[in-house]
mmCIF file of C-alpha atoms in Angstrom:
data_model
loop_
_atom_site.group_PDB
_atom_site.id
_atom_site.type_symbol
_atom_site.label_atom_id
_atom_site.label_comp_id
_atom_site.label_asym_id
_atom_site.label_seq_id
_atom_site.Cartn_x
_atom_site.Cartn_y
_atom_site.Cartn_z
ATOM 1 C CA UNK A 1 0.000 0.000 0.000
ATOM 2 C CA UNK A 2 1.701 3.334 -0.826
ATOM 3 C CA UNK A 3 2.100 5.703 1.740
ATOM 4 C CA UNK A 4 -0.218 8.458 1.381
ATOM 5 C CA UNK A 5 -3.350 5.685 0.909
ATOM 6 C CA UNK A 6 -1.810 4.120 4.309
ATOM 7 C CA UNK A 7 -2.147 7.913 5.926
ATOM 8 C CA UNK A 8 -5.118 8.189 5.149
ATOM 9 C CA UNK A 9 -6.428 5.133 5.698
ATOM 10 C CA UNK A 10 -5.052 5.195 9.676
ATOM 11 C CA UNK A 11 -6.608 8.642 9.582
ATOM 12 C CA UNK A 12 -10.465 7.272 8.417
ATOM 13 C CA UNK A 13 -9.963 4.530 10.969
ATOM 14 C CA UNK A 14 -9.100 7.114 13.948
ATOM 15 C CA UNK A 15 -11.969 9.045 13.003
ATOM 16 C CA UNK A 16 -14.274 6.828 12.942
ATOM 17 C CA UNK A 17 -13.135 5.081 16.609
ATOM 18 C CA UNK A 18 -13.287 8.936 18.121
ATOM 19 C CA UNK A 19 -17.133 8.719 17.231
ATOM 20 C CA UNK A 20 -17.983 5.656 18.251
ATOM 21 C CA UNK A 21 -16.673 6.566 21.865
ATOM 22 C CA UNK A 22 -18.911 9.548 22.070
ATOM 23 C CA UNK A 23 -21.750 8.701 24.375
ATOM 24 C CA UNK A 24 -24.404 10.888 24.948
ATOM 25 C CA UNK A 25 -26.395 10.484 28.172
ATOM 26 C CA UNK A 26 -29.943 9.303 28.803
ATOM 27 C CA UNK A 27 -30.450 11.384 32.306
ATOM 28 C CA UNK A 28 -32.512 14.435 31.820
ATOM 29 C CA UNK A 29 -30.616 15.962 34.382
ATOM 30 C CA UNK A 30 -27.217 16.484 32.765
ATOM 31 C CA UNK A 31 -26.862 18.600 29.682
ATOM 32 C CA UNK A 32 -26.392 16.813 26.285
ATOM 33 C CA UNK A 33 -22.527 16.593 25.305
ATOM 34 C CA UNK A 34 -23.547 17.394 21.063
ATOM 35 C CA UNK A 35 -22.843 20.664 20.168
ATOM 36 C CA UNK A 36 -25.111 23.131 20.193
ATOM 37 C CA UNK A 37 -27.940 23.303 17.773
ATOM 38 C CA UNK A 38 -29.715 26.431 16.688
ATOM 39 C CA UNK A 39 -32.219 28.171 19.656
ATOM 40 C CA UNK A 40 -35.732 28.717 19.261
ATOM 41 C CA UNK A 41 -36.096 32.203 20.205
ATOM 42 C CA UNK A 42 -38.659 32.750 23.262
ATOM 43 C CA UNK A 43 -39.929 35.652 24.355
ATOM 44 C CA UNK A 44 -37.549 37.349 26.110
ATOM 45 C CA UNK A 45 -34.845 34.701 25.429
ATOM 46 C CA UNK A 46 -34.019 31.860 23.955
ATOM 47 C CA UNK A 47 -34.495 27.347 24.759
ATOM 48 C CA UNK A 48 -31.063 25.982 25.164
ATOM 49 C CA UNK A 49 -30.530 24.319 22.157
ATOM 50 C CA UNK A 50 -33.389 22.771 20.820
ATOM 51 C CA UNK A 51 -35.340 22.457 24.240
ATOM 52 C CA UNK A 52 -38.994 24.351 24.360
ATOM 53 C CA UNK A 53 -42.491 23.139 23.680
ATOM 54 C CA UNK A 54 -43.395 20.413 21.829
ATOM 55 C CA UNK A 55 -44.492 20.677 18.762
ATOM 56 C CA UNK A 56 -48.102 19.367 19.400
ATOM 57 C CA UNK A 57 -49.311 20.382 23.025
ATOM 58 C CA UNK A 58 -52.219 18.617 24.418
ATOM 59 C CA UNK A 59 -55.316 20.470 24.154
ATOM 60 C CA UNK A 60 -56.618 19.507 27.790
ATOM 61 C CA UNK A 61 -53.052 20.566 29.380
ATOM 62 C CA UNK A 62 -55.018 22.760 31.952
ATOM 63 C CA UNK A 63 -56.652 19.760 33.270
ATOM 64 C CA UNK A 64 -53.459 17.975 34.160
ATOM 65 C CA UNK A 65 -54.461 16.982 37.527
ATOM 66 C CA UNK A 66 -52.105 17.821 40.448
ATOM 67 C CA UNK A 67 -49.701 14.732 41.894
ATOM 68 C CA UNK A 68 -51.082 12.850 44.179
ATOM 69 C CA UNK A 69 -48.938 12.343 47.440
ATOM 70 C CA UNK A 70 -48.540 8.985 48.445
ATOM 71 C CA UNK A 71 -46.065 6.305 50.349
ATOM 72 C CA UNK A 72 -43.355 4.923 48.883
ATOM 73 C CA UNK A 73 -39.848 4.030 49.347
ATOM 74 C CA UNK A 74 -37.213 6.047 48.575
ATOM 75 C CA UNK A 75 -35.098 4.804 45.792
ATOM 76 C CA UNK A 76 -31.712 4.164 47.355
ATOM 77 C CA UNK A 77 -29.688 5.054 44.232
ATOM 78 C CA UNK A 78 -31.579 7.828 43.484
ATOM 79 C CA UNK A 79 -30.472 9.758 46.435
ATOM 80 C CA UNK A 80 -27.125 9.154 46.965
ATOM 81 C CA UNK A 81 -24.476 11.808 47.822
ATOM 82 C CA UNK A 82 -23.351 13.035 43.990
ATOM 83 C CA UNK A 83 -20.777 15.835 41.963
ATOM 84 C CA UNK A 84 -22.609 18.012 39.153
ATOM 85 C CA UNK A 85 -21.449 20.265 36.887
ATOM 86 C CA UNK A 86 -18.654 21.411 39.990
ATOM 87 C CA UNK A 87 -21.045 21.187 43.130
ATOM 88 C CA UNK A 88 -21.583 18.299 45.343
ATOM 89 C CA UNK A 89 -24.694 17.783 47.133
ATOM 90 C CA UNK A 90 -25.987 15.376 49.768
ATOM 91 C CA UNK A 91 -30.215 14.658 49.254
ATOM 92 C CA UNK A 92 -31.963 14.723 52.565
ATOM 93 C CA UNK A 93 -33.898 11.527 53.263
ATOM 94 C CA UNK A 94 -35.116 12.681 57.017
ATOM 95 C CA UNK A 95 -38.841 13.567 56.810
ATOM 96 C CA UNK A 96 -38.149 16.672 57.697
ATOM 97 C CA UNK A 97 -40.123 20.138 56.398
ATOM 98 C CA UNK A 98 -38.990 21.869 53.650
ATOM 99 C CA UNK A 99 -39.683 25.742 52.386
ATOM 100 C CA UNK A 100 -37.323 27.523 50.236
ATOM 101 C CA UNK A 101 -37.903 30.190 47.732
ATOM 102 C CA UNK A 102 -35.984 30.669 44.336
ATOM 103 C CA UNK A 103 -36.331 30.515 41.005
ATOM 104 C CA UNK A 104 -37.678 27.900 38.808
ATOM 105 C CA UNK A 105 -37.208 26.932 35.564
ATOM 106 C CA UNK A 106 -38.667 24.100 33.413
ATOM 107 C CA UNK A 107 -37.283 21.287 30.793
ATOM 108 C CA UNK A 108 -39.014 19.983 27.782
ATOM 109 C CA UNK A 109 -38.666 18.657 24.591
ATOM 110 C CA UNK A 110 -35.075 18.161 24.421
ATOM 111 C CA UNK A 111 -35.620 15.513 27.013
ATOM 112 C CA UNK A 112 -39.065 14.687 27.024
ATOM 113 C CA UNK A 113 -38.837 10.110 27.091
ATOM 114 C CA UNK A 114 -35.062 10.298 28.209
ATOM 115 C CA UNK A 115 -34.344 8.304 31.745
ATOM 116 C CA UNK A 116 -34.899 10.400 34.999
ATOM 117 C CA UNK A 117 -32.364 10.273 38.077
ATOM 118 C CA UNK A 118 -35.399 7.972 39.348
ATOM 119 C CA UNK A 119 -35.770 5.388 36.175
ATOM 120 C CA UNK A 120 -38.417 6.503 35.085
ATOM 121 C CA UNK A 121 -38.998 8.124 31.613
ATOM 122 C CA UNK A 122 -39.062 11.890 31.737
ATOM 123 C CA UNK A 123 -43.091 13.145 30.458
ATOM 124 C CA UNK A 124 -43.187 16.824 30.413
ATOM 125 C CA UNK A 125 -46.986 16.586 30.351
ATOM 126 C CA UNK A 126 -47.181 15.210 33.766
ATOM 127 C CA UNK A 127 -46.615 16.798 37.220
ATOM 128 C CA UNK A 128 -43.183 16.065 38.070
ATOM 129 C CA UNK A 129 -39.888 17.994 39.095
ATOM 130 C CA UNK A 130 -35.981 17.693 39.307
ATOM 131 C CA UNK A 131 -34.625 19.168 42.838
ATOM 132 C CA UNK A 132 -30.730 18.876 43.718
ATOM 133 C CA UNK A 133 -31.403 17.340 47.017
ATOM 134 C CA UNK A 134 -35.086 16.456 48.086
ATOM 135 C CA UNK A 135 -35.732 12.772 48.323
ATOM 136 C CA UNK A 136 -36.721 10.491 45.611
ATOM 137 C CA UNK A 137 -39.702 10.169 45.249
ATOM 138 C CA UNK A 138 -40.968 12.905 46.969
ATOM 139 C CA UNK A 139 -44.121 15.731 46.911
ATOM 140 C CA UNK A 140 -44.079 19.128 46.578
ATOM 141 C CA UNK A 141 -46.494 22.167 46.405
ATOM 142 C CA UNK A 142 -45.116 24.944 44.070
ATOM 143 C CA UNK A 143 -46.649 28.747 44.087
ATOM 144 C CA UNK A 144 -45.793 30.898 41.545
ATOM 145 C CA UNK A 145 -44.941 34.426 43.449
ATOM 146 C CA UNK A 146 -46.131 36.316 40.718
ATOM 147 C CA UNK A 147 -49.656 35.233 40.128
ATOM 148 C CA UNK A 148 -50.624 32.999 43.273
ATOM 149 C CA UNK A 149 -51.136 29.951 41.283
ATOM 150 C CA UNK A 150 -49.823 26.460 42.715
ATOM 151 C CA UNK A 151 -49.140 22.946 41.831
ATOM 152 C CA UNK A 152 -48.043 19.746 43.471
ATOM 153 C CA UNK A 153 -45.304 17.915 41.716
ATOM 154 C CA UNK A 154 -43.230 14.568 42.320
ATOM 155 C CA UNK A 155 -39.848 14.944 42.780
ATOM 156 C CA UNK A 156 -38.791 12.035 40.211
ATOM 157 C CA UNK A 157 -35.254 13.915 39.238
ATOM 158 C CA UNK A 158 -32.061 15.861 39.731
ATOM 159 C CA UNK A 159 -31.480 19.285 39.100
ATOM 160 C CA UNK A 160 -31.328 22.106 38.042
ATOM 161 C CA UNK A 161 -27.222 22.177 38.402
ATOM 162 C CA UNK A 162 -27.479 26.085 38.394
ATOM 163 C CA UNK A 163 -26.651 28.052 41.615
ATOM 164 C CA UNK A 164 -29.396 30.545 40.747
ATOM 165 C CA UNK A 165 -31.821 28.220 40.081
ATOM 166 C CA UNK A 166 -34.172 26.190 42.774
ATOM 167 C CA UNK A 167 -36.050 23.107 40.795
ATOM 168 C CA UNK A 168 -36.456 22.342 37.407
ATOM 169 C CA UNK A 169 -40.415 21.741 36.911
ATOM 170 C CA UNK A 170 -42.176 19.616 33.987
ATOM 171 C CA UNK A 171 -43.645 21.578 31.288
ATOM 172 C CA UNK A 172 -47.374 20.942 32.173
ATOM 173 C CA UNK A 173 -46.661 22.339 35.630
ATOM 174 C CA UNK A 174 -44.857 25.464 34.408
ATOM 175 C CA UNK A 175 -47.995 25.673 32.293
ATOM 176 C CA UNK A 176 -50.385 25.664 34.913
ATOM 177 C CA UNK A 177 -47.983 28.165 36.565
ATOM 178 C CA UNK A 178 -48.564 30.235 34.124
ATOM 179 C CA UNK A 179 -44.660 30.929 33.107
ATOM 180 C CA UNK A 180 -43.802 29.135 30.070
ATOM 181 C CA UNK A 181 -43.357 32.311 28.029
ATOM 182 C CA UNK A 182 -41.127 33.312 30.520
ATOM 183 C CA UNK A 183 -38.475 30.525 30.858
ATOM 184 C CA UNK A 184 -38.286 30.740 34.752
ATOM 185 C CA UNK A 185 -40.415 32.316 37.303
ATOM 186 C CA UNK A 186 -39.872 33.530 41.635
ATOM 187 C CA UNK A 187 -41.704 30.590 43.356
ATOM 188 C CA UNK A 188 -41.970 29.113 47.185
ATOM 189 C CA UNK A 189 -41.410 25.204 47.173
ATOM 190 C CA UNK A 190 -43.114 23.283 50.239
ATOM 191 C CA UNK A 191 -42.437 19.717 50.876
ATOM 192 C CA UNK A 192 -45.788 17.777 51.251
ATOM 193 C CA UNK A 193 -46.981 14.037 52.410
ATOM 194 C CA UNK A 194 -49.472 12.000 52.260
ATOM 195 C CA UNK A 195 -52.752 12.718 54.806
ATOM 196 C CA UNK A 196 -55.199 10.456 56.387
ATOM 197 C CA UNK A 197 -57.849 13.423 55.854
ATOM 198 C CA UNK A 198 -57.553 14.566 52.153
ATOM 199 C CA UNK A 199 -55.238 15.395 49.507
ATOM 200 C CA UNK A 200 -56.099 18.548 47.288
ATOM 201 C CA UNK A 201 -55.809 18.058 43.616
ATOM 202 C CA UNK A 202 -57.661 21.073 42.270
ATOM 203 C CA UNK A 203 -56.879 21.745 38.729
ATOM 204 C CA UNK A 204 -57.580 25.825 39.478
ATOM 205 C CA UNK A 205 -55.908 27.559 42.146
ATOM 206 C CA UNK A 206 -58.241 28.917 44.933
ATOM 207 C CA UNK A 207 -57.369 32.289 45.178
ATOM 208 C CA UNK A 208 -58.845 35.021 47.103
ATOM 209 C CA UNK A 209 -60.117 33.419 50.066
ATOM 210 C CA UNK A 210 -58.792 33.953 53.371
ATOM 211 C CA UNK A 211 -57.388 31.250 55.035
ATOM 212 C CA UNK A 212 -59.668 31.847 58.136
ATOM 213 C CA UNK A 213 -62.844 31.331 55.703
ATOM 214 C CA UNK A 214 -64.877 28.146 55.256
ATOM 215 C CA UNK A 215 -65.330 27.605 51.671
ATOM 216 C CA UNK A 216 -68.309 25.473 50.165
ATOM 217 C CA UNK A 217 -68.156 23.287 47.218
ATOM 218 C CA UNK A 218 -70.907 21.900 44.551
ATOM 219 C CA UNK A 219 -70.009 17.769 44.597
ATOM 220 C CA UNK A 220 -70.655 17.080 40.728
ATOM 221 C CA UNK A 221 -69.218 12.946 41.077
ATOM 222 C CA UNK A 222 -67.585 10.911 43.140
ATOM 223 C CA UNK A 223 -65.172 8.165 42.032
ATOM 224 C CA UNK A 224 -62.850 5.572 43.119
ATOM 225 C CA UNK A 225 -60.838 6.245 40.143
ATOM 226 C CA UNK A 226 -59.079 9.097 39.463
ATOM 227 C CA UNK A 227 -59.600 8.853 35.494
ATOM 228 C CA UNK A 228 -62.958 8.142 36.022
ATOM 229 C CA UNK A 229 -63.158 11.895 37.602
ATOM 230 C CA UNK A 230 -60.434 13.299 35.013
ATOM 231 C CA UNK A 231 -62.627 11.991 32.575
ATOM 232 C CA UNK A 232 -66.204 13.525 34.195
ATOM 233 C CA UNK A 233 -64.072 16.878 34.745
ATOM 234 C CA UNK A 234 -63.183 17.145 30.769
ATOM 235 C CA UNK A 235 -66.853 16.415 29.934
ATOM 236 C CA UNK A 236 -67.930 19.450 32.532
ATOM 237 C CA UNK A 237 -65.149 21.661 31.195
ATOM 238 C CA UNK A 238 -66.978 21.167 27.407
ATOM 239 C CA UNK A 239 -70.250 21.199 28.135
ATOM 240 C CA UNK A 240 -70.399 24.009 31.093
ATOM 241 C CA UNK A 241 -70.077 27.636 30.406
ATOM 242 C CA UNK A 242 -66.596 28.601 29.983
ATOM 243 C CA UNK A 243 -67.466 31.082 33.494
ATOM 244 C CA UNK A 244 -67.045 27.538 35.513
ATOM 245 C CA UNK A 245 -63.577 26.710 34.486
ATOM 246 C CA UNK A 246 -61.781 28.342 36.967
ATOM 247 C CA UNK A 247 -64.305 26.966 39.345
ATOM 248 C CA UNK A 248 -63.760 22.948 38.137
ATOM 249 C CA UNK A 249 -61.463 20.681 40.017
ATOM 250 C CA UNK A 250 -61.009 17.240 41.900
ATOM 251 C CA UNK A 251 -60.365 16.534 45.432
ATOM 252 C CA UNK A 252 -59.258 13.241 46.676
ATOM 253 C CA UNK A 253 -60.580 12.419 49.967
ATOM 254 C CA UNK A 254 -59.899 9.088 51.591
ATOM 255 C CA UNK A 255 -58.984 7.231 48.174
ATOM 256 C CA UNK A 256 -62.455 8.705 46.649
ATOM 257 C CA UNK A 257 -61.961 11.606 44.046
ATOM 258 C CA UNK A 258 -64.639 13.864 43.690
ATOM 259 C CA UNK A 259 -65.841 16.367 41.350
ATOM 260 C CA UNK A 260 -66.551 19.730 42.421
ATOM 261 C CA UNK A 261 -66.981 23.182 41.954
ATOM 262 C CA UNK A 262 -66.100 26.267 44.014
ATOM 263 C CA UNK A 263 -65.519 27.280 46.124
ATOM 264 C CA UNK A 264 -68.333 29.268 47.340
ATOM 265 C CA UNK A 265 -68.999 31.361 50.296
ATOM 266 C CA UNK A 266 -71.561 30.041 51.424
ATOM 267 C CA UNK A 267 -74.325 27.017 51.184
ATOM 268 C CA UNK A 268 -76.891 29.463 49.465
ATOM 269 C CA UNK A 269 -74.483 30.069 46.671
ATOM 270 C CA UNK A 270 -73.603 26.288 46.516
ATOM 271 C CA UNK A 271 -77.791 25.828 46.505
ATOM 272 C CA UNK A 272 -77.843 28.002 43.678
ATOM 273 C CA UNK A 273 -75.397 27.060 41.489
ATOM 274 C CA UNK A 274 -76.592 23.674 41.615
ATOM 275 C CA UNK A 275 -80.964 24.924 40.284
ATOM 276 C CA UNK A 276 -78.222 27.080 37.592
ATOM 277 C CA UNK A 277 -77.214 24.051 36.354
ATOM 278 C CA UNK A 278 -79.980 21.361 37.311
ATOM 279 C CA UNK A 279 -78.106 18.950 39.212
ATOM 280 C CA UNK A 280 -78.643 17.638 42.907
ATOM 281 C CA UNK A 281 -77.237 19.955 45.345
ATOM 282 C CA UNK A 282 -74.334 18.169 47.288
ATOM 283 C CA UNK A 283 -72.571 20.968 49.753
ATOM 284 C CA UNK A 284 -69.165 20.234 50.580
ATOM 285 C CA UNK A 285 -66.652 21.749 52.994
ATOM 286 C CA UNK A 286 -63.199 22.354 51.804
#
């Protein structure tokens, strides 16, 4: 073989064994090791890379229901002590409270069906967030600052690796936050658990009531499935005046998941919302 084939032939060979040792990561939590693609502008900004929305969003993404706290085990290598991007950090397993505020940011596309630090496939249409150091899995209640809105998430991953940055949430709940646009918004981020009284999944957030007033609710269904009430909530939501909306939402009390709308300040506007729309009047409190 004459030389200059045999250079380049060592040269092809190189190349191609350089690739082939190029592994890019499944984890949603660290950042992708391609170069950078072009950014989709955003107001006010840009996605990293090719991160943002995807390019058909669910038309029911306002009825995303809430997580729903419950027990489980902590996933032991899910929330080990761990080095990223420079920082170490050491997740807290106690049960202990947590309240921090910060800012928060949200992930999408770019790793929408990519592994999570927990195993399980990242779904930016569900509830779920990425915190540095709360346990896996764990429950959260985030309030956007801004607007008063809130969600509850499950902590399911790791991150956000920036030092002014608090969580990472999924896209759905930075869409019921109301801060897509945005790219990141000023939240407060309370640990939650599991309660033998009821668990609060209301797809609208309650605000303007006082916490020292006794709100009343319109009971619409009651389920032992929580599709089955998803499912009666999307039906209300297209057949009710659009007015209700905000009003709509599920509660789950003692594994049963009920329907309802409010809240109300009282049983005589529960009484008559329920002749406004012909159904049987069933008055709940909170």
């Amino acid at each position: 073989m004459k030389p200059v084939f045999r250079w380049l032939w060592l040269l092809i060979v190189s190349l191609v064994l350089v690739a082939c040792s190029t592994v890019k990561t499944a984890s949603a939590t660290s950042q992708p090791s391609a170069k950078p693609t072009k950014k989709t502008t955003a107001r006010g900004g840009a996605y990293f890379q090719n991160d943002g929305p995807a390019s058909h969003i669910p038309v029911n993404l306002d009825l995303v229901p809430n997580a729903v706290p419950q027990d489980e085990p902590l996933i032991r290598a899910a929330n080990l002590p761990y080095t990223a991007m420079g920082m170490s950090f050491r997740p807290d397993t106690s049960p202990a409270p947590y309240r921090a505020r910060g800012k928060a940011s949200w992930y999408g596309r770019q790793f929408h069906g990519r592994r999570t630090t927990s195993g399980e496939r990242y779904d930016m249409f569900a509830m779920t967030a990425a915190h540095p150091t709360l346990p896996i899995p764990s429950y959260a209640r985030v309030t956007n600052l801004d607007n008063g809105k809130s969600v509850v998430v499950r902590i399911n991953d790791r991150g956000p690796f920036h030092r002014g940055r608090l969580l990472d949430l999924s896209y759905a709940a930075a869409h019921r936050l109301s801060f897509v646009g945005q790219g990141s918004a000023s939240v407060l981020v309370e640990r939650v658990w599991p309660t033998e009284g009821e668990t609060t999944l209301t797809a609208r957030n309650d605000a303007g009531l006082r916490q020292d007033e006794s709100p009343k609710y319109l009971q619409l269904g009651a389920f032992n499935s929580l599709a089955n009430a998803e499912a009666m909530l999307k039906k209300l939501v297209d057949e009710l005046d659009k007015g209700y909306d905000d009003k709509l939402g599920i509660v789950n009390q003692q594994g049963v998941y009920r329907v309802r709308l409010g809240p109300f300040s009282s049983d005589a506007a529960v009484r008559t919302a329920a002749e406004t729309l012909n159904v049987e009047t069933i008055v709940m409190n909170n």
